[in-house]
Short mmCIF file of C-alpha atoms in Angstrom, two decimals:
data_model
loop_
_atom_site.label_atom_id
_atom_site.label_comp_id
_atom_site.label_asym_id
_atom_site.label_seq_id
_atom_site.Cartn_x
_atom_site.Cartn_y
_atom_site.Cartn_z
CA UNK A 1288 99.81 112.65 198.96
CA UNK A 1289 102.23 113.89 201.58
CA UNK A 1290 105.89 113.63 200.69
CA UNK A 1291 106.70 111.11 203.43
CA UNK A 1292 103.76 108.88 202.46
CA UNK A 1293 104.98 108.93 198.87
CA UNK A 1294 108.44 107.94 200.06
CA UNK A 1295 107.09 105.02 202.12
CA UNK A 1296 104.96 103.87 199.19
CA UNK A 1297 107.94 104.05 196.86
CA UNK A 1298 110.16 102.18 199.33
CA UNK A 1299 107.58 99.42 199.74
CA UNK A 1300 107.19 99.16 195.98
CA UNK A 1301 110.94 98.85 195.42
CA UNK A 1302 111.10 96.19 198.15
CA UNK A 1303 108.33 94.30 196.33
CA UNK A 1304 110.34 94.49 193.09
CA UNK A 1305 113.70 93.52 194.58
CA UNK A 1306 112.70 90.95 197.22
CA UNK A 1307 112.29 87.97 194.88
CA UNK A 1308 115.69 88.57 193.33
CA UNK A 1309 117.39 88.68 196.73
CA UNK A 1310 115.54 85.49 197.68
CA UNK A 1311 116.93 83.62 194.68
CA UNK A 1312 120.47 84.76 195.45
CA UNK A 1313 120.09 83.82 199.13
CA UNK A 1314 118.73 80.33 198.47
CA UNK A 1315 121.66 79.53 196.19
CA UNK A 1316 123.97 79.79 199.22
CA UNK A 1317 121.75 77.55 201.35
CA UNK A 1318 123.20 74.72 203.43
CA UNK A 1319 119.92 72.83 203.39
CA UNK A 1320 119.17 69.94 201.06
CA UNK A 1321 115.84 71.41 199.93
CA UNK A 1322 115.12 74.96 198.84
CA UNK A 1323 113.63 77.08 201.58
CA UNK A 1324 113.61 80.74 202.44
CA UNK A 1325 115.08 81.81 204.75
CA UNK A 1326 117.78 79.13 204.33
CA UNK A 1327 118.63 77.03 207.41
CA UNK A 1328 122.34 77.83 207.04
CA UNK A 1329 124.91 79.01 204.53
CA UNK A 1330 127.23 76.99 202.32
CA UNK A 1331 128.61 76.76 198.82
CA UNK A 1332 127.53 73.13 198.36
CA UNK A 1333 125.04 73.92 195.59
CA UNK A 1334 127.53 76.06 193.72
CA UNK A 1335 129.89 73.08 193.84
CA UNK A 1336 127.09 70.76 192.70
CA UNK A 1337 126.22 73.09 189.84
CA UNK A 1338 129.58 72.52 188.17
CA UNK A 1339 128.67 68.89 187.53
CA UNK A 1340 125.16 69.53 186.24
CA UNK A 1341 125.64 68.96 182.54
CA UNK A 1342 121.87 69.19 181.87
CA UNK A 1343 121.82 72.82 182.99
CA UNK A 1344 125.17 73.63 181.40
CA UNK A 1345 124.17 72.16 178.02
CA UNK A 1346 120.89 74.12 178.10
CA UNK A 1347 122.75 77.29 179.02
CA UNK A 1348 125.20 76.82 176.17
CA UNK A 1349 122.37 76.11 173.75
CA UNK A 1350 120.50 79.24 174.81
CA UNK A 1351 123.57 81.48 174.54
CA UNK A 1352 124.24 80.10 171.06
CA UNK A 1353 120.61 80.59 170.08
CA UNK A 1354 120.68 84.10 171.55
CA UNK A 1355 123.72 85.13 169.52
CA UNK A 1356 122.45 83.57 166.27
CA UNK A 1357 118.92 84.97 166.62
CA UNK A 1358 120.22 88.43 167.53
CA UNK A 1359 122.56 88.43 164.54
CA UNK A 1360 119.76 87.36 162.19
CA UNK A 1361 117.41 89.89 163.76
CA UNK A 1362 119.91 92.69 163.20
CA UNK A 1363 120.63 91.58 159.63
CA UNK A 1364 116.91 91.90 158.84
CA UNK A 1365 115.99 94.65 161.30
CA UNK A 1366 118.62 97.25 160.38
CA UNK A 1367 117.64 97.48 156.68
CA UNK A 1368 113.95 97.36 157.60
CA UNK A 1369 114.35 100.21 160.10
CA UNK A 1370 116.27 102.24 157.50
CA UNK A 1371 113.50 101.72 154.96
CA UNK A 1372 110.85 102.70 157.50
CA UNK A 1373 112.63 105.92 158.51
CA UNK A 1374 114.07 106.99 155.17
CA UNK A 1375 111.95 105.32 152.53
CA UNK A 1376 110.01 107.39 150.03
CA UNK A 1377 107.87 104.61 148.61
CA UNK A 1378 104.15 103.89 148.95
CA UNK A 1379 103.33 101.57 151.84
CA UNK A 1380 106.14 102.85 154.03
CA UNK A 1381 103.80 103.65 156.93
CA UNK A 1382 102.10 100.30 156.57
CA UNK A 1383 105.50 98.62 156.72
CA UNK A 1384 106.20 100.45 159.97
CA UNK A 1385 103.00 99.11 161.50
CA UNK A 1386 103.44 95.61 160.06
CA UNK A 1387 107.02 95.34 161.33
CA UNK A 1388 105.82 95.94 164.90
CA UNK A 1389 102.74 93.72 164.61
CA UNK A 1390 104.30 90.59 166.21
CA UNK A 1391 104.55 92.64 169.43
CA UNK A 1392 100.76 92.59 169.68
CA UNK A 1393 100.43 88.82 169.50
CA UNK A 1394 101.04 87.13 172.85
CA UNK A 1395 103.81 84.52 172.97
CA UNK A 1396 101.31 81.80 173.86
CA UNK A 1397 99.34 82.48 170.69
CA UNK A 1398 102.46 82.81 168.52
CA UNK A 1399 103.86 79.58 169.95
CA UNK A 1400 100.69 77.68 169.17
CA UNK A 1401 100.30 79.37 165.76
CA UNK A 1402 103.82 78.23 164.82
CA UNK A 1403 103.16 74.65 165.93
CA UNK A 1404 101.16 73.36 162.91
CA UNK A 1405 103.59 74.90 160.41
CA UNK A 1406 106.71 73.69 162.20
CA UNK A 1407 105.15 70.25 162.63
CA UNK A 1408 104.09 70.08 158.96
CA UNK A 1409 107.67 70.78 157.92
CA UNK A 1410 108.85 68.00 160.22
CA UNK A 1411 110.96 70.48 162.19
CA UNK A 1412 109.46 69.99 165.65
CA UNK A 1413 112.33 70.31 168.11
CA UNK A 1414 114.74 71.54 165.45
CA UNK A 1415 116.98 74.37 166.55
CA UNK A 1416 116.50 76.00 163.14
CA UNK A 1417 112.74 76.18 163.54
CA UNK A 1418 113.03 77.56 167.07
CA UNK A 1419 115.56 80.12 165.82
CA UNK A 1420 113.31 81.20 162.93
CA UNK A 1421 110.32 81.77 165.21
CA UNK A 1422 112.55 83.61 167.70
CA UNK A 1423 113.63 85.97 164.92
CA UNK A 1424 109.93 86.88 164.60
CA UNK A 1425 109.98 87.71 168.32
CA UNK A 1426 113.12 89.88 168.29
CA UNK A 1427 112.57 91.60 164.93
CA UNK A 1428 109.96 94.13 166.17
CA UNK A 1429 112.03 94.80 169.31
CA UNK A 1430 115.06 95.65 167.17
CA UNK A 1431 113.09 97.68 164.61
CA UNK A 1432 111.30 99.72 167.29
CA UNK A 1433 114.55 100.54 169.03
CA UNK A 1434 116.41 101.42 165.78
CA UNK A 1435 113.59 103.48 164.28
CA UNK A 1436 113.81 105.72 167.33
CA UNK A 1437 117.59 106.03 167.02
CA UNK A 1438 117.56 106.70 163.27
CA UNK A 1439 114.69 109.20 163.37
CA UNK A 1440 116.57 111.27 165.95
CA UNK A 1441 119.55 111.74 163.59
CA UNK A 1442 120.06 114.94 161.66
CA UNK A 1443 119.95 113.90 157.98
CA UNK A 1444 121.88 117.04 157.04
CA UNK A 1445 125.20 115.58 158.15
CA UNK A 1446 124.93 112.68 155.73
CA UNK A 1447 123.89 115.13 153.00
CA UNK A 1448 127.04 117.11 153.70
CA UNK A 1449 129.16 114.00 153.08
CA UNK A 1450 127.29 113.50 149.81
CA UNK A 1451 128.02 117.08 148.78
CA UNK A 1452 131.73 116.34 149.20
CA UNK A 1453 131.42 113.42 146.81
CA UNK A 1454 130.80 110.39 149.02
CA UNK A 1455 128.52 107.71 147.58
CA UNK A 1456 125.28 107.10 149.50
CA UNK A 1457 126.69 103.88 150.98
CA UNK A 1458 129.99 105.56 151.89
CA UNK A 1459 128.22 108.51 153.48
CA UNK A 1460 126.10 106.10 155.53
CA UNK A 1461 129.05 103.94 156.60
CA UNK A 1462 131.35 106.78 157.58
CA UNK A 1463 128.87 109.32 158.96
CA UNK A 1464 125.69 107.64 160.14
CA UNK A 1465 126.86 104.18 161.19
CA UNK A 1466 129.22 105.39 163.92
CA UNK A 1467 126.46 107.52 165.35
CA UNK A 1468 123.93 104.69 165.50
CA UNK A 1469 126.39 102.01 166.64
CA UNK A 1470 125.43 102.47 170.28
CA UNK A 1471 121.73 102.32 169.49
CA UNK A 1472 122.34 99.14 167.52
CA UNK A 1473 124.24 97.56 170.38
CA UNK A 1474 121.42 98.45 172.76
CA UNK A 1475 118.88 96.92 170.35
CA UNK A 1476 121.04 93.79 170.18
CA UNK A 1477 121.08 93.48 173.97
CA UNK A 1478 117.29 93.84 174.14
CA UNK A 1479 116.93 91.12 171.51
CA UNK A 1480 119.39 88.85 173.31
CA UNK A 1481 117.46 89.25 176.57
CA UNK A 1482 114.22 88.29 174.78
CA UNK A 1483 115.82 84.97 173.80
CA UNK A 1484 117.30 84.41 177.29
CA UNK A 1485 113.84 84.99 178.74
CA UNK A 1486 111.70 82.94 176.41
CA UNK A 1487 109.98 79.92 177.99
CA UNK A 1488 106.60 79.98 176.26
CA UNK A 1489 107.02 79.60 172.49
CA UNK A 1490 109.56 76.85 173.09
CA UNK A 1491 106.96 74.91 175.11
CA UNK A 1492 105.02 74.47 171.86
CA UNK A 1493 107.67 73.91 169.22
CA UNK A 1494 110.70 72.77 171.22
CA UNK A 1495 109.77 69.07 171.01
CA UNK A 1496 111.59 67.00 173.60
CA UNK A 1497 115.15 67.22 172.36
CA UNK A 1498 115.69 70.97 172.46
CA UNK A 1499 115.66 72.20 176.05
CA UNK A 1500 116.69 75.83 176.41
CA UNK A 1501 117.86 77.32 179.68
CA UNK A 1502 114.59 79.06 180.67
CA UNK A 1503 112.77 75.82 179.89
CA UNK A 1504 115.19 73.74 181.97
CA UNK A 1505 114.71 76.20 184.82
CA UNK A 1506 110.94 76.09 184.35
CA UNK A 1507 110.89 72.29 184.39
CA UNK A 1508 113.12 72.01 187.45
CA UNK A 1509 110.86 74.44 189.30
CA UNK A 1510 107.54 72.98 188.16
CA UNK A 1511 108.53 69.41 189.08
CA UNK A 1512 110.48 69.88 192.30
CA UNK A 1513 112.60 72.55 193.90
CA UNK A 1514 116.07 71.69 192.72
CA UNK A 1515 118.47 73.89 194.74
CA UNK A 1516 120.87 73.93 191.79
CA UNK A 1517 118.24 75.98 189.94
CA UNK A 1518 118.89 78.81 192.42
CA UNK A 1519 122.59 78.75 191.56
CA UNK A 1520 121.97 79.07 187.84
CA UNK A 1521 119.27 81.65 188.45
CA UNK A 1522 121.74 83.69 190.50
CA UNK A 1523 124.20 83.40 187.65
CA UNK A 1524 121.55 84.86 185.36
CA UNK A 1525 120.94 87.74 187.78
CA UNK A 1526 124.65 88.57 187.80
CA UNK A 1527 124.84 88.29 183.99
CA UNK A 1528 121.83 90.62 183.69
CA UNK A 1529 123.48 93.16 185.98
CA UNK A 1530 126.59 93.09 183.78
CA UNK A 1531 124.47 93.56 180.64
CA UNK A 1532 122.72 96.50 182.32
CA UNK A 1533 126.05 98.17 183.01
CA UNK A 1534 127.06 97.67 179.38
CA UNK A 1535 123.73 99.09 178.29
CA UNK A 1536 124.24 102.13 180.51
CA UNK A 1537 127.63 102.73 178.93
CA UNK A 1538 126.16 102.36 175.44
CA UNK A 1539 122.87 104.20 175.65
CA UNK A 1540 122.43 105.65 179.10
CA UNK A 1541 119.51 104.64 181.28
CA UNK A 1542 117.74 107.88 180.47
CA UNK A 1543 117.00 106.59 177.02
CA UNK A 1544 115.53 103.29 178.10
CA UNK A 1545 111.86 102.97 177.37
CA UNK B 1155 120.61 101.57 143.36
CA UNK B 1156 121.70 105.15 143.56
CA UNK B 1157 118.97 106.45 145.85
CA UNK B 1158 119.15 109.91 147.29
CA UNK B 1159 119.77 108.60 150.81
CA UNK B 1160 121.17 105.28 151.84
CA UNK B 1161 118.37 103.00 152.98
CA UNK B 1162 115.65 104.92 151.21
CA UNK B 1163 115.07 102.36 148.50
CA UNK B 1164 112.30 99.76 148.81
CA UNK B 1165 114.97 97.04 148.46
CA UNK B 1166 115.79 97.59 152.13
CA UNK B 1167 112.16 97.07 153.04
CA UNK B 1168 112.44 93.59 151.55
CA UNK B 1169 114.52 92.57 154.55
CA UNK B 1170 111.35 92.48 156.62
CA UNK B 1171 109.69 90.04 154.21
CA UNK B 1172 110.96 86.76 155.72
CA UNK B 1173 109.77 87.78 159.17
CA UNK B 1174 106.44 89.17 158.03
CA UNK B 1175 105.76 86.16 155.79
CA UNK B 1176 106.47 83.66 158.56
CA UNK B 1177 104.45 85.68 161.05
CA UNK B 1178 101.59 86.21 158.60
CA UNK B 1179 101.54 82.53 157.67
CA UNK B 1180 101.36 81.51 161.33
CA UNK B 1181 98.49 83.85 162.18
CA UNK B 1182 96.59 83.16 158.94
CA UNK B 1183 96.87 79.39 159.38
CA UNK B 1184 95.73 79.80 163.00
CA UNK B 1185 92.54 81.51 161.85
CA UNK B 1186 91.95 78.89 159.15
CA UNK B 1187 92.50 76.03 161.60
CA UNK B 1188 89.91 77.50 163.95
CA UNK B 1189 87.09 76.70 161.49
CA UNK B 1190 88.35 73.18 160.61
CA UNK B 1191 86.89 70.03 162.12
CA UNK B 1192 88.90 68.38 164.88
CA UNK B 1193 89.92 64.78 164.22
CA UNK B 1194 91.23 62.08 166.50
CA UNK B 1195 93.29 60.45 163.77
CA UNK B 1196 94.68 63.32 161.76
CA UNK B 1197 94.42 66.24 164.25
CA UNK B 1198 92.18 68.21 161.91
CA UNK B 1199 90.02 67.77 158.82
CA UNK B 1200 89.60 70.63 156.40
CA UNK B 1201 86.12 72.10 156.30
CA UNK B 1202 84.09 75.00 157.53
CA UNK B 1203 82.52 74.75 160.95
CA UNK B 1204 81.67 77.01 163.85
CA UNK B 1205 81.73 74.15 166.35
CA UNK B 1206 85.12 75.08 167.81
CA UNK B 1207 83.95 78.57 168.63
CA UNK B 1208 80.69 77.13 169.92
CA UNK B 1209 82.66 74.87 172.28
CA UNK B 1210 84.78 77.81 173.47
CA UNK B 1211 81.69 79.77 174.40
CA UNK B 1212 79.52 76.95 175.78
CA UNK B 1213 81.95 74.68 177.59
CA UNK B 1214 82.31 75.51 181.26
CA UNK B 1215 86.08 74.84 181.30
CA UNK B 1216 86.98 77.19 178.47
CA UNK B 1217 84.49 79.85 179.48
CA UNK B 1218 85.84 79.88 183.03
CA UNK B 1219 89.44 80.08 181.85
CA UNK B 1220 88.76 82.93 179.42
CA UNK B 1221 86.64 84.92 181.86
CA UNK B 1222 89.21 84.41 184.62
CA UNK B 1223 91.97 85.62 182.28
CA UNK B 1224 90.06 88.78 181.44
CA UNK B 1225 89.03 89.39 185.07
CA UNK B 1226 92.52 88.80 186.52
CA UNK B 1227 94.04 90.93 183.75
CA UNK B 1228 91.67 93.81 184.54
CA UNK B 1229 92.35 93.59 188.28
CA UNK B 1230 96.11 93.25 187.86
CA UNK B 1231 96.17 96.20 185.43
CA UNK B 1232 94.29 98.38 187.92
CA UNK B 1233 96.51 97.30 190.83
CA UNK B 1234 99.69 97.75 188.79
CA UNK B 1235 98.71 101.28 187.78
CA UNK B 1236 97.68 102.16 191.34
CA UNK B 1237 101.00 100.87 192.73
CA UNK B 1238 103.16 102.12 189.88
CA UNK B 1239 101.87 105.65 189.37
CA UNK B 1240 102.97 107.04 192.76
CA UNK B 1241 106.30 105.23 192.33
CA UNK B 1242 106.87 106.79 188.91
CA UNK B 1243 105.78 110.17 190.24
CA UNK B 1244 108.28 109.91 193.09
CA UNK B 1245 111.08 108.98 190.67
CA UNK B 1246 110.33 112.02 188.47
CA UNK B 1247 109.44 114.67 191.03
CA UNK B 1248 110.78 113.61 194.41
CA UNK B 1249 113.91 111.53 193.93
CA UNK B 1250 116.32 114.30 192.89
CA UNK B 1251 119.74 112.93 192.02
CA UNK B 1252 118.63 109.37 192.76
CA UNK B 1253 116.34 109.47 189.73
CA UNK B 1254 118.81 107.77 187.39
CA UNK B 1255 119.66 105.11 189.97
CA UNK B 1256 116.01 104.18 190.52
CA UNK B 1257 115.30 104.02 186.78
CA UNK B 1258 118.32 101.76 186.35
CA UNK B 1259 117.20 99.53 189.20
CA UNK B 1260 113.66 99.15 187.83
CA UNK B 1261 115.07 98.40 184.37
CA UNK B 1262 117.46 95.84 185.89
CA UNK B 1263 114.56 94.08 187.63
CA UNK B 1264 112.71 94.03 184.31
CA UNK B 1265 115.65 92.41 182.52
CA UNK B 1266 116.21 89.56 184.99
CA UNK B 1267 115.01 86.28 183.45
CA UNK B 1268 111.28 86.08 184.03
CA UNK B 1269 111.15 82.44 185.10
CA UNK B 1270 113.75 83.22 187.77
CA UNK B 1271 111.60 85.93 189.31
CA UNK B 1272 108.46 83.81 189.34
CA UNK B 1273 110.49 80.98 190.83
CA UNK B 1274 111.31 83.28 193.74
CA UNK B 1275 107.64 84.11 194.17
CA UNK B 1276 106.90 80.43 194.36
CA UNK B 1277 109.27 80.15 197.33
CA UNK B 1278 107.85 83.27 198.97
CA UNK B 1279 104.21 82.26 198.58
CA UNK B 1280 104.59 78.62 199.70
CA UNK B 1281 103.13 77.40 202.97
CA UNK B 1282 105.50 78.65 205.72
CA UNK B 1283 107.22 80.78 203.09
CA UNK B 1284 108.22 84.33 203.95
CA UNK B 1285 104.83 85.82 203.02
CA UNK B 1286 102.93 83.25 205.08
CA UNK B 1287 105.21 83.89 208.08
CA UNK B 1288 104.79 87.65 207.72
CA UNK B 1289 101.00 87.40 207.42
CA UNK B 1290 100.85 85.29 210.58
CA UNK B 1291 103.20 87.63 212.45
CA UNK B 1292 100.95 90.55 211.55
CA UNK B 1293 97.94 88.48 212.73
CA UNK B 1294 96.31 88.87 209.33
CA UNK B 1295 95.89 85.11 209.04
CA UNK B 1296 95.45 82.52 211.74
CA UNK B 1297 96.66 79.20 210.41
CA UNK B 1298 99.27 78.40 207.76
CA UNK B 1299 98.27 79.79 204.37
CA UNK B 1300 99.40 78.52 201.00
CA UNK B 1301 99.02 81.23 198.38
CA UNK B 1302 100.31 78.96 195.59
CA UNK B 1303 97.32 77.69 193.66
CA UNK B 1304 95.09 80.63 194.59
CA UNK B 1305 93.98 83.60 192.51
CA UNK B 1306 95.70 85.90 195.01
CA UNK B 1307 99.00 84.16 194.35
CA UNK B 1308 98.56 84.37 190.57
CA UNK B 1309 97.54 88.02 190.87
CA UNK B 1310 100.71 88.78 192.84
CA UNK B 1311 102.75 87.30 190.01
CA UNK B 1312 100.82 89.19 187.33
CA UNK B 1313 101.28 92.53 189.11
CA UNK B 1314 104.95 91.74 189.63
CA UNK B 1315 105.36 90.95 185.93
CA UNK B 1316 103.89 94.21 184.65
CA UNK B 1317 105.00 96.62 187.39
CA UNK B 1318 108.50 97.39 186.03
CA UNK B 1319 107.13 98.02 182.50
CA UNK B 1320 104.41 100.23 183.92
CA UNK B 1321 106.82 102.30 186.01
CA UNK B 1322 109.18 102.87 183.06
CA UNK B 1323 106.35 103.88 180.72
CA UNK B 1324 104.86 106.23 183.33
CA UNK B 1325 108.26 107.78 184.10
CA UNK B 1326 108.63 108.44 180.37
CA UNK B 1327 105.22 110.10 180.29
CA UNK B 1328 105.61 112.24 183.42
CA UNK B 1329 109.08 113.40 182.30
CA UNK B 1330 107.54 114.86 179.15
CA UNK B 1331 105.29 117.20 181.14
CA UNK B 1332 107.02 120.61 181.30
CA UNK B 1333 107.53 121.45 184.95
CA UNK B 1334 106.96 125.09 184.05
CA UNK B 1335 103.24 124.28 183.76
CA UNK B 1336 103.24 122.97 187.32
CA UNK B 1337 105.20 126.01 188.50
CA UNK B 1338 102.75 128.31 186.73
CA UNK B 1339 99.81 126.66 188.48
CA UNK B 1340 101.60 126.90 191.84
CA UNK B 1341 102.48 130.58 191.26
CA UNK B 1342 98.86 131.41 190.60
CA UNK B 1343 97.87 129.98 193.95
CA UNK B 1344 97.12 126.28 193.46
CA UNK B 1345 98.18 124.00 196.33
CA UNK B 1346 100.28 120.89 195.63
CA UNK B 1347 97.19 118.65 195.49
CA UNK B 1348 95.42 121.00 193.12
CA UNK B 1349 98.50 121.25 190.89
CA UNK B 1350 98.70 117.48 190.69
CA UNK B 1351 95.02 116.87 189.92
CA UNK B 1352 94.56 119.72 187.43
CA UNK B 1353 97.92 119.71 185.65
CA UNK B 1354 100.11 116.63 186.17
CA UNK B 1355 97.47 113.89 186.32
CA UNK B 1356 95.56 114.89 183.17
CA UNK B 1357 98.75 115.44 181.17
CA UNK B 1358 100.12 112.04 182.15
CA UNK B 1359 96.97 110.22 181.00
CA UNK B 1360 98.40 109.14 177.60
CA UNK B 1361 101.21 107.33 179.46
CA UNK B 1362 98.67 105.76 181.82
CA UNK B 1363 96.76 104.41 178.81
CA UNK B 1364 99.94 103.02 177.22
CA UNK B 1365 101.00 101.42 180.50
CA UNK B 1366 97.51 99.99 180.98
CA UNK B 1367 97.59 98.42 177.53
CA UNK B 1368 100.99 96.84 178.27
CA UNK B 1369 99.87 95.49 181.63
CA UNK B 1370 96.62 94.06 180.28
CA UNK B 1371 98.27 92.40 177.29
CA UNK B 1372 100.95 90.83 179.51
CA UNK B 1373 98.40 89.51 182.00
CA UNK B 1374 95.57 88.28 179.80
CA UNK B 1375 97.88 85.91 177.89
CA UNK B 1376 100.07 85.02 180.86
CA UNK B 1377 101.54 81.53 180.78
CA UNK B 1378 104.47 81.23 183.17
CA UNK B 1379 102.69 82.89 186.11
CA UNK B 1380 99.56 80.68 186.17
CA UNK B 1381 101.70 77.63 185.39
CA UNK B 1382 104.06 78.14 188.33
CA UNK B 1383 101.98 80.09 190.85
CA UNK B 1384 98.62 78.56 189.91
CA UNK B 1385 99.81 74.97 190.48
CA UNK B 1386 97.08 73.64 188.19
CA UNK B 1387 94.34 75.18 190.35
CA UNK B 1388 93.98 78.48 188.50
CA UNK B 1389 93.76 77.73 184.76
CA UNK B 1390 94.02 80.83 182.55
CA UNK B 1391 93.54 81.05 178.79
CA UNK B 1392 97.25 80.76 177.94
CA UNK B 1393 97.66 77.55 179.90
CA UNK B 1394 94.51 76.04 178.47
CA UNK B 1395 95.65 76.77 174.90
CA UNK B 1396 98.87 74.91 175.57
CA UNK B 1397 97.14 71.95 177.22
CA UNK B 1398 94.52 71.64 174.49
CA UNK B 1399 97.05 71.91 171.67
CA UNK B 1400 99.57 69.44 173.09
CA UNK B 1401 96.93 67.09 174.44
CA UNK B 1402 96.65 65.39 177.80
CA UNK B 1403 98.08 61.94 178.48
CA UNK B 1404 97.55 59.66 175.52
CA UNK B 1405 94.93 61.87 173.89
CA UNK B 1406 96.31 63.90 170.99
CA UNK B 1407 95.99 67.64 170.76
CA UNK B 1408 92.89 69.37 169.47
CA UNK B 1409 94.40 72.02 167.24
CA UNK B 1410 91.17 73.50 165.85
CA UNK B 1411 89.87 74.08 169.38
CA UNK B 1412 93.18 75.58 170.52
CA UNK B 1413 93.09 77.82 167.44
CA UNK B 1414 89.59 79.03 168.27
CA UNK B 1415 90.70 79.73 171.86
CA UNK B 1416 93.71 81.69 170.56
CA UNK B 1417 91.53 83.70 168.19
CA UNK B 1418 89.13 84.59 171.00
CA UNK B 1419 92.05 85.59 173.23
CA UNK B 1420 93.47 87.80 170.46
CA UNK B 1421 90.05 89.35 169.93
CA UNK B 1422 89.69 90.05 173.66
CA UNK B 1423 93.07 91.85 173.77
CA UNK B 1424 92.23 93.84 170.65
CA UNK B 1425 88.84 94.79 172.05
CA UNK B 1426 90.38 96.00 175.31
CA UNK B 1427 92.95 98.12 173.43
CA UNK B 1428 90.25 99.65 171.25
CA UNK B 1429 87.95 100.42 174.18
CA UNK B 1430 90.71 101.94 176.29
CA UNK B 1431 92.13 104.08 173.49
CA UNK B 1432 88.66 105.16 172.37
CA UNK B 1433 87.68 106.11 175.91
CA UNK B 1434 90.67 108.42 176.24
CA UNK B 1435 90.99 109.65 172.66
CA UNK B 1436 88.03 112.03 172.91
CA UNK B 1437 89.41 113.86 175.92
CA UNK B 1438 91.89 116.59 175.20
CA UNK B 1439 94.49 114.99 177.44
CA UNK B 1440 97.44 115.88 175.33
CA UNK B 1441 99.90 118.69 175.23
CA UNK B 1442 98.60 121.20 172.70
#
């Protein structure tokens, strides 16, 4: 392909990727009373209206809380698991590596339905704890995959050197290895957090009626009618994502994103 | 625990147990449910029956939904690769200093909440939405066209969903190819087209396979896209599983049937992965 044709193709492709996001941002500043693109005029009326929308705000708060809790639990389980996968010298280590990533190969629709009978049998339909537990299954492989890469790239010799000078294994890990994987861990945490912010499928099965997360609220408001306030909150999410991306760049560098 | 290295002991591996047990229990129970009898009163009755699978394969509704899922997933995978490969190639070989910026932008698009992006497509694909207006301006359509509720609309969403993943995976693959190989081919007289087809394209095939697997898996079990862009007119397997399991109106859910549908969907994804990897494994498309 000629260079200019490649350029045009690339430009068109990027426009395809970015257009929907610009549309969401534009409709949030619409002056019209229904969502339309292009908007009939510009105003901040929907941003003003958004402040009073407790349904969206409660869902947003719930999702952020869920995101933090699930990410923390995912790290608490994922960090030791990744260490065992990279450094373990026990039979079944390879199998563990495959098993830990296996939830990635089951689509969310199937996992959501598969969790339904068990969650229902325990009487936990709609419980935040049940949703959180299933979400940990979703983020665990994401965290492990990201950390295994980070840990495998480390030179084990440095930690050995600390051991030679008398540090205990735990001390050598904490003072030598941990600082060097901190960025990788933070990046893994952000990926996990985004998974929770994004999730609208599993929750459709086990969320019951009481627990409405932010993606679900957005989904419902779009599926039923075009609520212009949805554009405002969606724009907020776009801005929040951009901020997270900048943080991620600082932590890991975009070059290392998969 | 005084292991040689910190983290080397099997005790650390135990941290994965809660996750793997919950996950394993879910999937195992799913497979068991798929051979139970459905029941109006108690959702399911324990037993051993093939009737759920028989219904999946003989009923028009479920057959259509499954076949459509596989067909749309195949088409969207092909389109995504065709659109994404030149884009990834441009990022790696033609973008120069902009390379990092483009990668960041694609990654940023990927990270924006999925429902938000599909919401935007709903606005764009509506009757007298931007796409309709553009199509009419270009004289490609005569009257007003509503792409919501059509396979074309759903396909647009599926391609949009997997394109950023595909580009990032392909960029990763093309980056790994040593440019010295391309230079060597060029030095010995190969034109740019020849260099691409004999060196770059074959060496990037492993990344193409990985990207294809991603795109297919995302599309075949899609839920949000057919729900929002299909408007009830384009049922795909994911949607049907949800409807069957939750039940419609006053009728309760049919869990055994939904379980059989899920199992078939899982099998279809696994089969596609196996076929694609097997097809490319025999070729020596790897760096020696």
